[in-house]
Structures are given as structure tokens and as C-alpha cells.
PDB file of C-alpha atoms and ligand atoms in Angstrom:
ATOM      1  CA  MET T 560      13.292 311.913  49.068  1.00 48.00           C
ATOM      2  CA  LEU T 561      15.278 311.795  52.302  1.00 52.00           C
ATOM      3  CA  PHE T 562      13.807 314.847  53.996  1.00 52.00           C
ATOM      4  CA  HIS T 563      10.259 316.056  54.039  1.00 53.00           C
ATOM      5  CA  ILE T 564      10.285 319.861  53.770  1.00 48.00           C
ATOM      6  CA  PRO T 565       6.963 321.273  54.975  1.00 49.00           C
ATOM      7  CA  ARG T 566       5.305 323.469  52.331  1.00 49.00           C
ATOM      8  CA  SER T 567       4.638 326.329  54.746  1.00 48.00           C
ATOM      9  CA  HIS T 568       7.445 326.293  57.295  1.00 48.00           C
ATOM     10  CA  PRO T 569       7.575 329.386  59.536  1.00 50.00           C
ATOM     11  CA  THR T 570       9.782 332.221  58.326  1.00 49.00           C
ATOM     12  CA  ILE T 571      11.631 334.686  60.578  1.00 48.00           C
ATOM     13  CA  SER T 572       8.923 337.285  59.989  1.00 51.00           C
ATOM     14  CA  HIS T 573       6.234 334.743  61.000  1.00 51.00           C
ATOM     15  CA  ILE T 574       8.126 334.079  64.206  1.00 47.00           C
ATOM     16  CA  GLN T 575       8.562 337.820  64.863  1.00 49.00           C
ATOM     17  CA  MET T 576       4.853 338.408  64.262  1.00 50.00           C
ATOM     18  CA  LYS T 577       4.000 335.590  66.663  1.00 52.00           C
ATOM     19  CA  ALA T 578       6.351 337.039  69.294  1.00 49.00           C
ATOM     20  CA  ARG T 579       4.744 340.468  68.845  1.00 51.00           C
ATOM     21  CA  SER T 580       1.220 339.116  69.185  1.00 49.00           C
ATOM     22  CA  THR T 581       2.223 337.143  72.304  1.00 50.00           C
ATOM     23  CA  THR T 582       3.714 340.336  73.788  1.00 50.00           C
ATOM     24  CA  SER T 583       0.637 342.386  72.997  1.00 50.00           C
ATOM     25  CA  ARG T 584      -1.530 339.788  74.786  1.00 66.00           C
ATOM     26  CA  ALA T 585       0.870 339.752  77.761  1.00 79.00           C
ATOM     27  CA  THR T 586      -0.489 340.716  81.178  1.00 89.00           C
ATOM     28  CA  PRO T 587       0.619 344.289  81.922  1.00 94.00           C
ATOM     29  CA  LEU T 588       2.225 345.004  85.292  1.00 95.00           C
ATOM     30  CA  PRO T 589      -0.544 346.387  87.528  1.00 95.00           C
ATOM     31  CA  SER T 590      -0.156 349.559  89.585  1.00 95.00           C
ATOM     32  CA  ARG T 591      -1.655 347.968  92.739  1.00 97.00           C
ATOM     33  CA  SER T 592       0.585 346.445  95.436  1.00 98.00           C
ATOM     34  CA  LEU T 593       1.662 342.972  94.271  1.00 98.00           C
ATOM     35  CA  VAL T 594       4.012 342.172  97.139  1.00 99.00           C
ATOM     36  CA  GLY T 595       3.360 342.387 100.858  1.00 99.00           C
ATOM     37  CA  ILE T 596       6.528 343.001 102.864  1.00 99.00           C
ATOM     38  CA  LEU T 597       5.903 342.211 106.519  1.00 98.00           C
ATOM     39  CA  MET T 598       8.238 342.264 109.497  1.00 98.00           C
ATOM     40  CA  GLY T 599       7.881 341.240 113.103  1.00 98.00           C
ATOM     41  CA  SER T 600       9.014 344.510 114.679  1.00 98.00           C
ATOM     42  CA  THR T 601       9.925 348.088 113.851  1.00 98.00           C
ATOM     43  CA  SER T 602      13.468 347.006 114.766  1.00 98.00           C
ATOM     44  CA  ASP T 603      13.467 344.874 111.562  1.00 98.00           C
ATOM     45  CA  ALA T 604      12.659 347.798 109.276  1.00 98.00           C
ATOM     46  CA  GLU T 605      16.231 348.801 108.469  1.00 98.00           C
ATOM     47  CA  VAL T 606      17.133 345.252 107.387  1.00 98.00           C
ATOM     48  CA  MET T 607      13.916 344.881 105.386  1.00 98.00           C
ATOM     49  CA  HIS T 608      14.220 348.223 103.612  1.00 98.00           C
ATOM     50  CA  PRO T 609      16.341 346.855 100.692  1.00 98.00           C
ATOM     51  CA  ALA T 610      13.387 344.610  99.768  1.00 98.00           C
ATOM     52  CA  ARG T 611      11.283 347.691  99.235  1.00 98.00           C
ATOM     53  CA  THR T 612      13.941 349.613  97.266  1.00 98.00           C
ATOM     54  CA  THR T 613      14.708 346.579  95.078  1.00 98.00           C
ATOM     55  CA  LEU T 614      11.035 346.125  94.175  1.00 98.00           C
ATOM     56  CA  LYS T 615      10.840 349.824  93.414  1.00 98.00           C
ATOM     57  CA  GLU T 616      13.766 349.479  90.954  1.00 98.00           C
ATOM     58  CA  PHE T 617      11.658 346.933  89.061  1.00 98.00           C
ATOM     59  CA  GLY T 618       8.530 349.094  89.215  1.00 98.00           C
ATOM     60  CA  VAL T 619       6.742 346.614  91.502  1.00 98.00           C
ATOM     61  CA  GLU T 620       4.422 348.209  94.064  1.00 98.00           C
ATOM     62  CA  CYS T 621       4.420 346.825  97.598  1.00 98.00           C
ATOM     63  CA  GLU T 622       3.032 347.197 101.095  1.00 98.00           C
ATOM     64  CA  PHE T 623       5.512 347.564 103.960  1.00 98.00           C
ATOM     65  CA  LYS T 624       4.151 346.783 107.454  1.00 98.00           C
ATOM     66  CA  VAL T 625       4.884 345.498 110.928  1.00 98.00           C
ATOM     67  CA  LEU T 626       2.806 342.490 112.009  1.00 98.00           C
ATOM     68  CA  SER T 627       4.034 340.013 114.584  1.00 98.00           C
ATOM     69  CA  ALA T 628       3.343 336.298 114.949  1.00 98.00           C
ATOM     70  CA  HIS T 629       3.566 336.741 118.729  1.00 97.00           C
ATOM     71  CA  ARG T 630       2.415 340.259 119.471  1.00 97.00           C
ATOM     72  CA  THR T 631      -0.351 340.682 116.873  1.00 98.00           C
ATOM     73  CA  PRO T 632      -1.175 337.073 115.906  1.00 98.00           C
ATOM     74  CA  ASP T 633      -4.804 337.678 114.891  1.00 98.00           C
ATOM     75  CA  HIS T 634      -3.859 340.572 112.604  1.00 98.00           C
ATOM     76  CA  ALA T 635      -1.013 338.602 111.026  1.00 98.00           C
ATOM     77  CA  LEU T 636      -3.305 335.637 110.317  1.00 98.00           C
ATOM     78  CA  ARG T 637      -6.019 337.910 108.915  1.00 98.00           C
ATOM     79  CA  TYR T 638      -3.440 339.579 106.652  1.00 98.00           C
ATOM     80  CA  ALA T 639      -2.481 336.195 105.223  1.00 98.00           C
ATOM     81  CA  GLU T 640      -6.122 335.141 104.794  1.00 98.00           C
ATOM     82  CA  GLU T 641      -7.076 338.322 102.950  1.00 98.00           C
ATOM     83  CA  ALA T 642      -3.902 339.046 100.950  1.00 98.00           C
ATOM     84  CA  ASP T 643      -4.812 336.945  97.892  1.00 98.00           C
ATOM     85  CA  GLY T 644      -8.264 338.509  97.618  1.00 98.00           C
ATOM     86  CA  ARG T 645      -6.729 341.997  97.781  1.00 98.00           C
ATOM     87  CA  GLY T 646      -4.459 341.266  94.813  1.00 98.00           C
ATOM     88  CA  ILE T 647      -1.204 340.526  96.644  1.00 98.00           C
ATOM     89  CA  GLU T 648       0.724 337.838  94.717  1.00 98.00           C
ATOM     90  CA  VAL T 649       3.829 337.235  96.848  1.00 99.00           C
ATOM     91  CA  ILE T 650       4.508 337.770 100.560  1.00 99.00           C
ATOM     92  CA  ILE T 651       7.955 338.551 101.986  1.00 99.00           C
ATOM     93  CA  ALA T 652       8.220 338.226 105.754  1.00 99.00           C
ATOM     94  CA  GLY T 653      11.209 339.133 107.898  1.00 98.00           C
ATOM     95  CA  ALA T 654      11.525 338.126 111.543  1.00 98.00           C
ATOM     96  CA  GLY T 655      14.189 337.513 114.139  1.00 98.00           C
ATOM     97  CA  GLY T 656      14.682 335.087 117.033  1.00 97.00           C
ATOM     98  CA  ALA T 657      11.879 332.524 117.233  1.00 96.00           C
ATOM     99  CA  ALA T 658      10.917 333.669 113.760  1.00 97.00           C
ATOM    100  CA  HIS T 659       7.454 332.202 113.220  1.00 97.00           C
ATOM    101  CA  LEU T 660       6.014 335.005 111.111  1.00 98.00           C
ATOM    102  CA  PRO T 661       6.626 333.565 107.611  1.00 98.00           C
ATOM    103  CA  GLY T 662       5.503 330.124 108.823  1.00 98.00           C
ATOM    104  CA  ILE T 663       2.156 331.261 110.227  1.00 98.00           C
ATOM    105  CA  LEU T 664       1.502 333.389 107.133  1.00 98.00           C
ATOM    106  CA  ALA T 665       2.328 330.452 104.855  1.00 98.00           C
ATOM    107  CA  ALA T 666      -0.075 328.287 106.879  1.00 98.00           C
ATOM    108  CA  LYS T 667      -2.935 330.644 106.070  1.00 98.00           C
ATOM    109  CA  THR T 668      -2.368 331.366 102.371  1.00 98.00           C
ATOM    110  CA  ILE T 669      -1.416 329.557  99.199  1.00 98.00           C
ATOM    111  CA  LEU T 670       0.523 332.607  97.988  1.00 98.00           C
ATOM    112  CA  PRO T 671       4.290 332.030  97.902  1.00 98.00           C
ATOM    113  CA  VAL T 672       5.909 333.215 101.146  1.00 98.00           C
ATOM    114  CA  ILE T 673       9.571 334.230 101.205  1.00 99.00           C
ATOM    115  CA  GLY T 674      11.211 334.395 104.631  1.00 98.00           C
ATOM    116  CA  VAL T 675      14.031 336.736 105.605  1.00 98.00           C
ATOM    117  CA  PRO T 676      15.793 335.622 108.805  1.00 98.00           C
ATOM    118  CA  ILE T 677      16.835 338.754 110.698  1.00 98.00           C
ATOM    119  CA  LYS T 678      20.211 338.815 112.440  1.00 98.00           C
ATOM    120  CA  SER T 679      19.292 338.549 116.122  1.00 97.00           C
ATOM    121  CA  ARG T 680      21.089 340.021 119.121  1.00 94.00           C
ATOM    122  CA  SER T 681      21.832 336.765 120.959  1.00 95.00           C
ATOM    123  CA  LEU T 682      22.520 334.169 118.244  1.00 98.00           C
ATOM    124  CA  ALA T 683      23.486 336.309 115.233  1.00 97.00           C
ATOM    125  CA  GLY T 684      20.428 335.163 113.265  1.00 98.00           C
ATOM    126  CA  LEU T 685      21.103 331.439 113.388  1.00 98.00           C
ATOM    127  CA  ASP T 686      17.963 331.087 115.520  1.00 98.00           C
ATOM    128  CA  SER T 687      15.927 333.055 112.946  1.00 98.00           C
ATOM    129  CA  LEU T 688      17.381 331.084 110.031  1.00 98.00           C
ATOM    130  CA  LEU T 689      16.674 327.676 111.558  1.00 98.00           C
ATOM    131  CA  SER T 690      13.144 328.633 112.658  1.00 96.00           C
ATOM    132  CA  MET T 691      12.302 329.591 109.082  1.00 98.00           C
ATOM    133  CA  VAL T 692      14.198 327.124 106.970  1.00 98.00           C
ATOM    134  CA  GLN T 693      13.094 324.031 108.908  1.00 97.00           C
ATOM    135  CA  MET T 694       9.402 324.276 107.998  1.00 97.00           C
ATOM    136  CA  PRO T 695       7.737 320.872 108.224  1.00 96.00           C
ATOM    137  CA  SER T 696       6.732 319.233 104.945  1.00 97.00           C
ATOM    138  CA  GLY T 697       3.539 320.607 103.409  1.00 98.00           C
ATOM    139  CA  ILE T 698       3.872 324.319 104.183  1.00 98.00           C
ATOM    140  CA  PRO T 699       6.947 325.770 102.444  1.00 98.00           C
ATOM    141  CA  VAL T 700       8.687 329.043 103.237  1.00 98.00           C
ATOM    142  CA  ALA T 701      11.331 330.052 100.681  1.00 98.00           C
ATOM    143  CA  THR T 702      14.024 331.174 103.092  1.00 98.00           C
ATOM    144  CA  VAL T 703      16.806 333.480 101.915  1.00 98.00           C
ATOM    145  CA  ALA T 704      20.079 334.326 103.690  1.00 98.00           C
ATOM    146  CA  ILE T 705      20.251 336.066 107.066  1.00 98.00           C
ATOM    147  CA  ASN T 706      19.361 339.724 106.375  1.00 98.00           C
ATOM    148  CA  GLY T 707      18.863 338.784 102.679  1.00 98.00           C
ATOM    149  CA  ALA T 708      16.016 341.219 102.041  1.00 98.00           C
ATOM    150  CA  ALA T 709      17.274 342.289  98.590  1.00 98.00           C
ATOM    151  CA  ASN T 710      17.410 338.676  97.399  1.00 98.00           C
ATOM    152  CA  ALA T 711      13.906 338.113  98.792  1.00 99.00           C
ATOM    153  CA  ALA T 712      12.698 340.939  96.552  1.00 99.00           C
ATOM    154  CA  LEU T 713      14.567 339.555  93.531  1.00 98.00           C
ATOM    155  CA  LEU T 714      12.998 336.150  94.121  1.00 99.00           C
ATOM    156  CA  ALA T 715       9.587 337.822  94.331  1.00 99.00           C
ATOM    157  CA  VAL T 716      10.274 339.572  91.009  1.00 98.00           C
ATOM    158  CA  GLU T 717      11.286 336.226  89.449  1.00 98.00           C
ATOM    159  CA  ILE T 718       8.009 334.675  90.625  1.00 98.00           C
ATOM    160  CA  LEU T 719       6.017 337.618  89.267  1.00 98.00           C
ATOM    161  CA  ALA T 720       7.958 337.490  85.989  1.00 98.00           C
ATOM    162  CA  LEU T 721       6.271 334.155  85.205  1.00 97.00           C
ATOM    163  CA  LYS T 722       3.077 336.191  84.742  1.00 97.00           C
ATOM    164  CA  TYR T 723       4.346 339.664  83.788  1.00 97.00           C
ATOM    165  CA  PRO T 724       6.804 339.520  80.824  1.00 97.00           C
ATOM    166  CA  GLU T 725       7.888 343.120  81.447  1.00 97.00           C
ATOM    167  CA  LEU T 726       9.650 341.839  84.545  1.00 98.00           C
ATOM    168  CA  ARG T 727      11.459 339.144  82.547  1.00 98.00           C
ATOM    169  CA  HIS T 728      13.032 341.872  80.415  1.00 97.00           C
ATOM    170  CA  LYS T 729      13.950 343.909  83.483  1.00 98.00           C
ATOM    171  CA  LEU T 730      15.512 340.864  85.137  1.00 98.00           C
ATOM    172  CA  SER T 731      17.636 340.124  82.040  1.00 98.00           C
ATOM    173  CA  ARG T 732      18.794 343.725  81.954  1.00 98.00           C
ATOM    174  CA  TYR T 733      19.564 343.598  85.683  1.00 98.00           C
ATOM    175  CA  ARG T 734      21.716 340.463  85.208  1.00 98.00           C
ATOM    176  CA  ASN T 735      23.518 341.968  82.204  1.00 98.00           C
ATOM    177  CA  ASP T 736      24.255 345.189  84.103  1.00 97.00           C
ATOM    178  CA  MET T 737      25.587 343.174  87.037  1.00 97.00           C
ATOM    179  CA  GLU T 738      27.845 341.170  84.709  1.00 98.00           C
ATOM    180  CA  THR T 739      29.209 344.318  83.064  1.00 98.00           C
ATOM    181  CA  LYS T 740      29.879 345.894  86.451  1.00 97.00           C
ATOM    182  CA  VAL T 741      31.767 342.833  87.722  1.00 98.00           C
ATOM    183  CA  LEU T 742      33.847 342.573  84.542  1.00 98.00           C
ATOM    184  CA  LYS T 743      34.695 346.284  84.622  1.00 97.00           C
ATOM    185  CA  ALA T 744      35.658 346.304  88.311  1.00 97.00           C
ATOM    186  CA  LYS T 745      39.239 347.367  88.972  1.00 96.00           C
ATOM    187  CA  VAL T 746      41.034 345.529  91.782  1.00 92.00           C
TER     188      VAL T 746
HETATM  189  C1  LIG N 752      10.820 339.371 116.371  1.00 88.86           C
HETATM  190  O1  LIG N 752      11.539 339.670 117.505  1.00 88.86           O
HETATM  191  C2  LIG N 752      11.052 340.508 115.447  1.00 88.86           C
HETATM  192  O2  LIG N 752      10.985 340.063 114.127  1.00 88.86           O
HETATM  193  C3  LIG N 752      12.418 341.032 115.799  1.00 88.86           C
HETATM  194  O3  LIG N 752      13.414 340.644 114.871  1.00 88.86           O
HETATM  195  C4  LIG N 752      12.685 340.404 117.154  1.00 88.86           C
HETATM  196  C5  LIG N 752      12.985 341.431 118.211  1.00 88.86           C
HETATM  197  O4  LIG N 752      11.926 342.366 118.257  1.00 88.86           O
HETATM  198  P1  LIG N 752      12.025 343.671 119.184  1.00 88.86           P
HETATM  199  O5  LIG N 752      12.171 343.177 120.573  1.00 88.86           O
HETATM  200  O6  LIG N 752      13.234 344.457 118.693  1.00 88.86           O
HETATM  201  O7  LIG N 752      10.740 344.405 118.934  1.00 88.86           O
HETATM  202  O8  LIG N 752       9.454 339.223 116.658  1.00 88.86           O
END
């Protein structure tokens, strides 16, 4: 005989049952804050706000606070040290100018840190972008575009989706909706 056909190969219903049992064992999305959104100044809040609203669309709870690498260094470092133990799973940090905030947070935690360079008054955010994106090897900061707070939140959701399957479904729906909208757009 050319081919060996296994006596009990999986049927569609076996596969569906397996998928169902995997889903039922899946980690449910907790109601505690999973993402910490930090920013260096109250003047960053408007730019950082889309991170909060995007997470809310996905049903992900977050904290939203001002902590500065320069003006409140001890508090910022303590936040990073304690975040993991408090159940935070991803940190998003926005800062402008000499934008050290995501870097010093990343130095103090092994949680993923996503940096949002804020458009600055003097150099249009190029200073913020370069301060964040040029982290020396060993301590990464996942830097998004200047003022890219919404993308920072989407990246956080993608990271969380590795653990919470509910977010995988929401992300697929989000992408499909975006595709439909683009294809329907009248120009
Ligand atoms: C940074 O300095 C903040 O992240 C902000 O983007 C920038 C300017 O802060 P303010 O002088 O407006 O408080 O620390």
C-alpha cells in the first residue's frame, strides 16, 4: 500500500471539540488594569488620550497617570518596580523632548514598554523620537510614531492577545472592519 491511513484520524467534529475545550480553558480577560499609560507632563495628556480610548474599545482596563523621569524620578522608578506585582502587563509611556521616561521604566521592569514620542515645541518631536528609539542594546523600548498613542494601545492589545484569546477575536474584527471601511470609502 502506498499510503498509510491512520485508523483514527481526527474528524472535523474532533477538531471542533478540541477548539472548544481550548477556548473554555482560555484565560479570561481580567477586570483589573492590565496596561499602565504614563506620560511625562499634563501637557502630554491630549496626545496620550487615544491610547486610553483605544484600550477601552477592546475592553482593556488601564491606569492613566503623569510621572516624569526628570521631575518625579523616584516615583517613576517605583512605578516600574511595582507594576508587575500589581498585575500590570504592558506599560505605555509618552514623553517629549529629552524623552527618558520609557527608557528609565524599561530599565526597572521586564514588562514590555511601548514609547510614544510626543511632538515637542522646538524640534517637532524628532528629539523625542530619537531619545526613545535609540535605546542601547539590552533594554528595549518599542517606539511608535510621533504622537502614535493609538498604535501604542493596539500594540499593547496585540501583546495581551498572546495570553487572552478574547482579544485575538477583537483584533481580527477590528482589522476586518477597517478593511471594509477602506473599501467602501468614496473618493
Ligand atoms: C517632558 O517634557 C514631557 O513629557 C513633555 O512632553 C515635555 C514638556 O513638559 P511641560 O514643560 O509641558 O510640562 O518631560
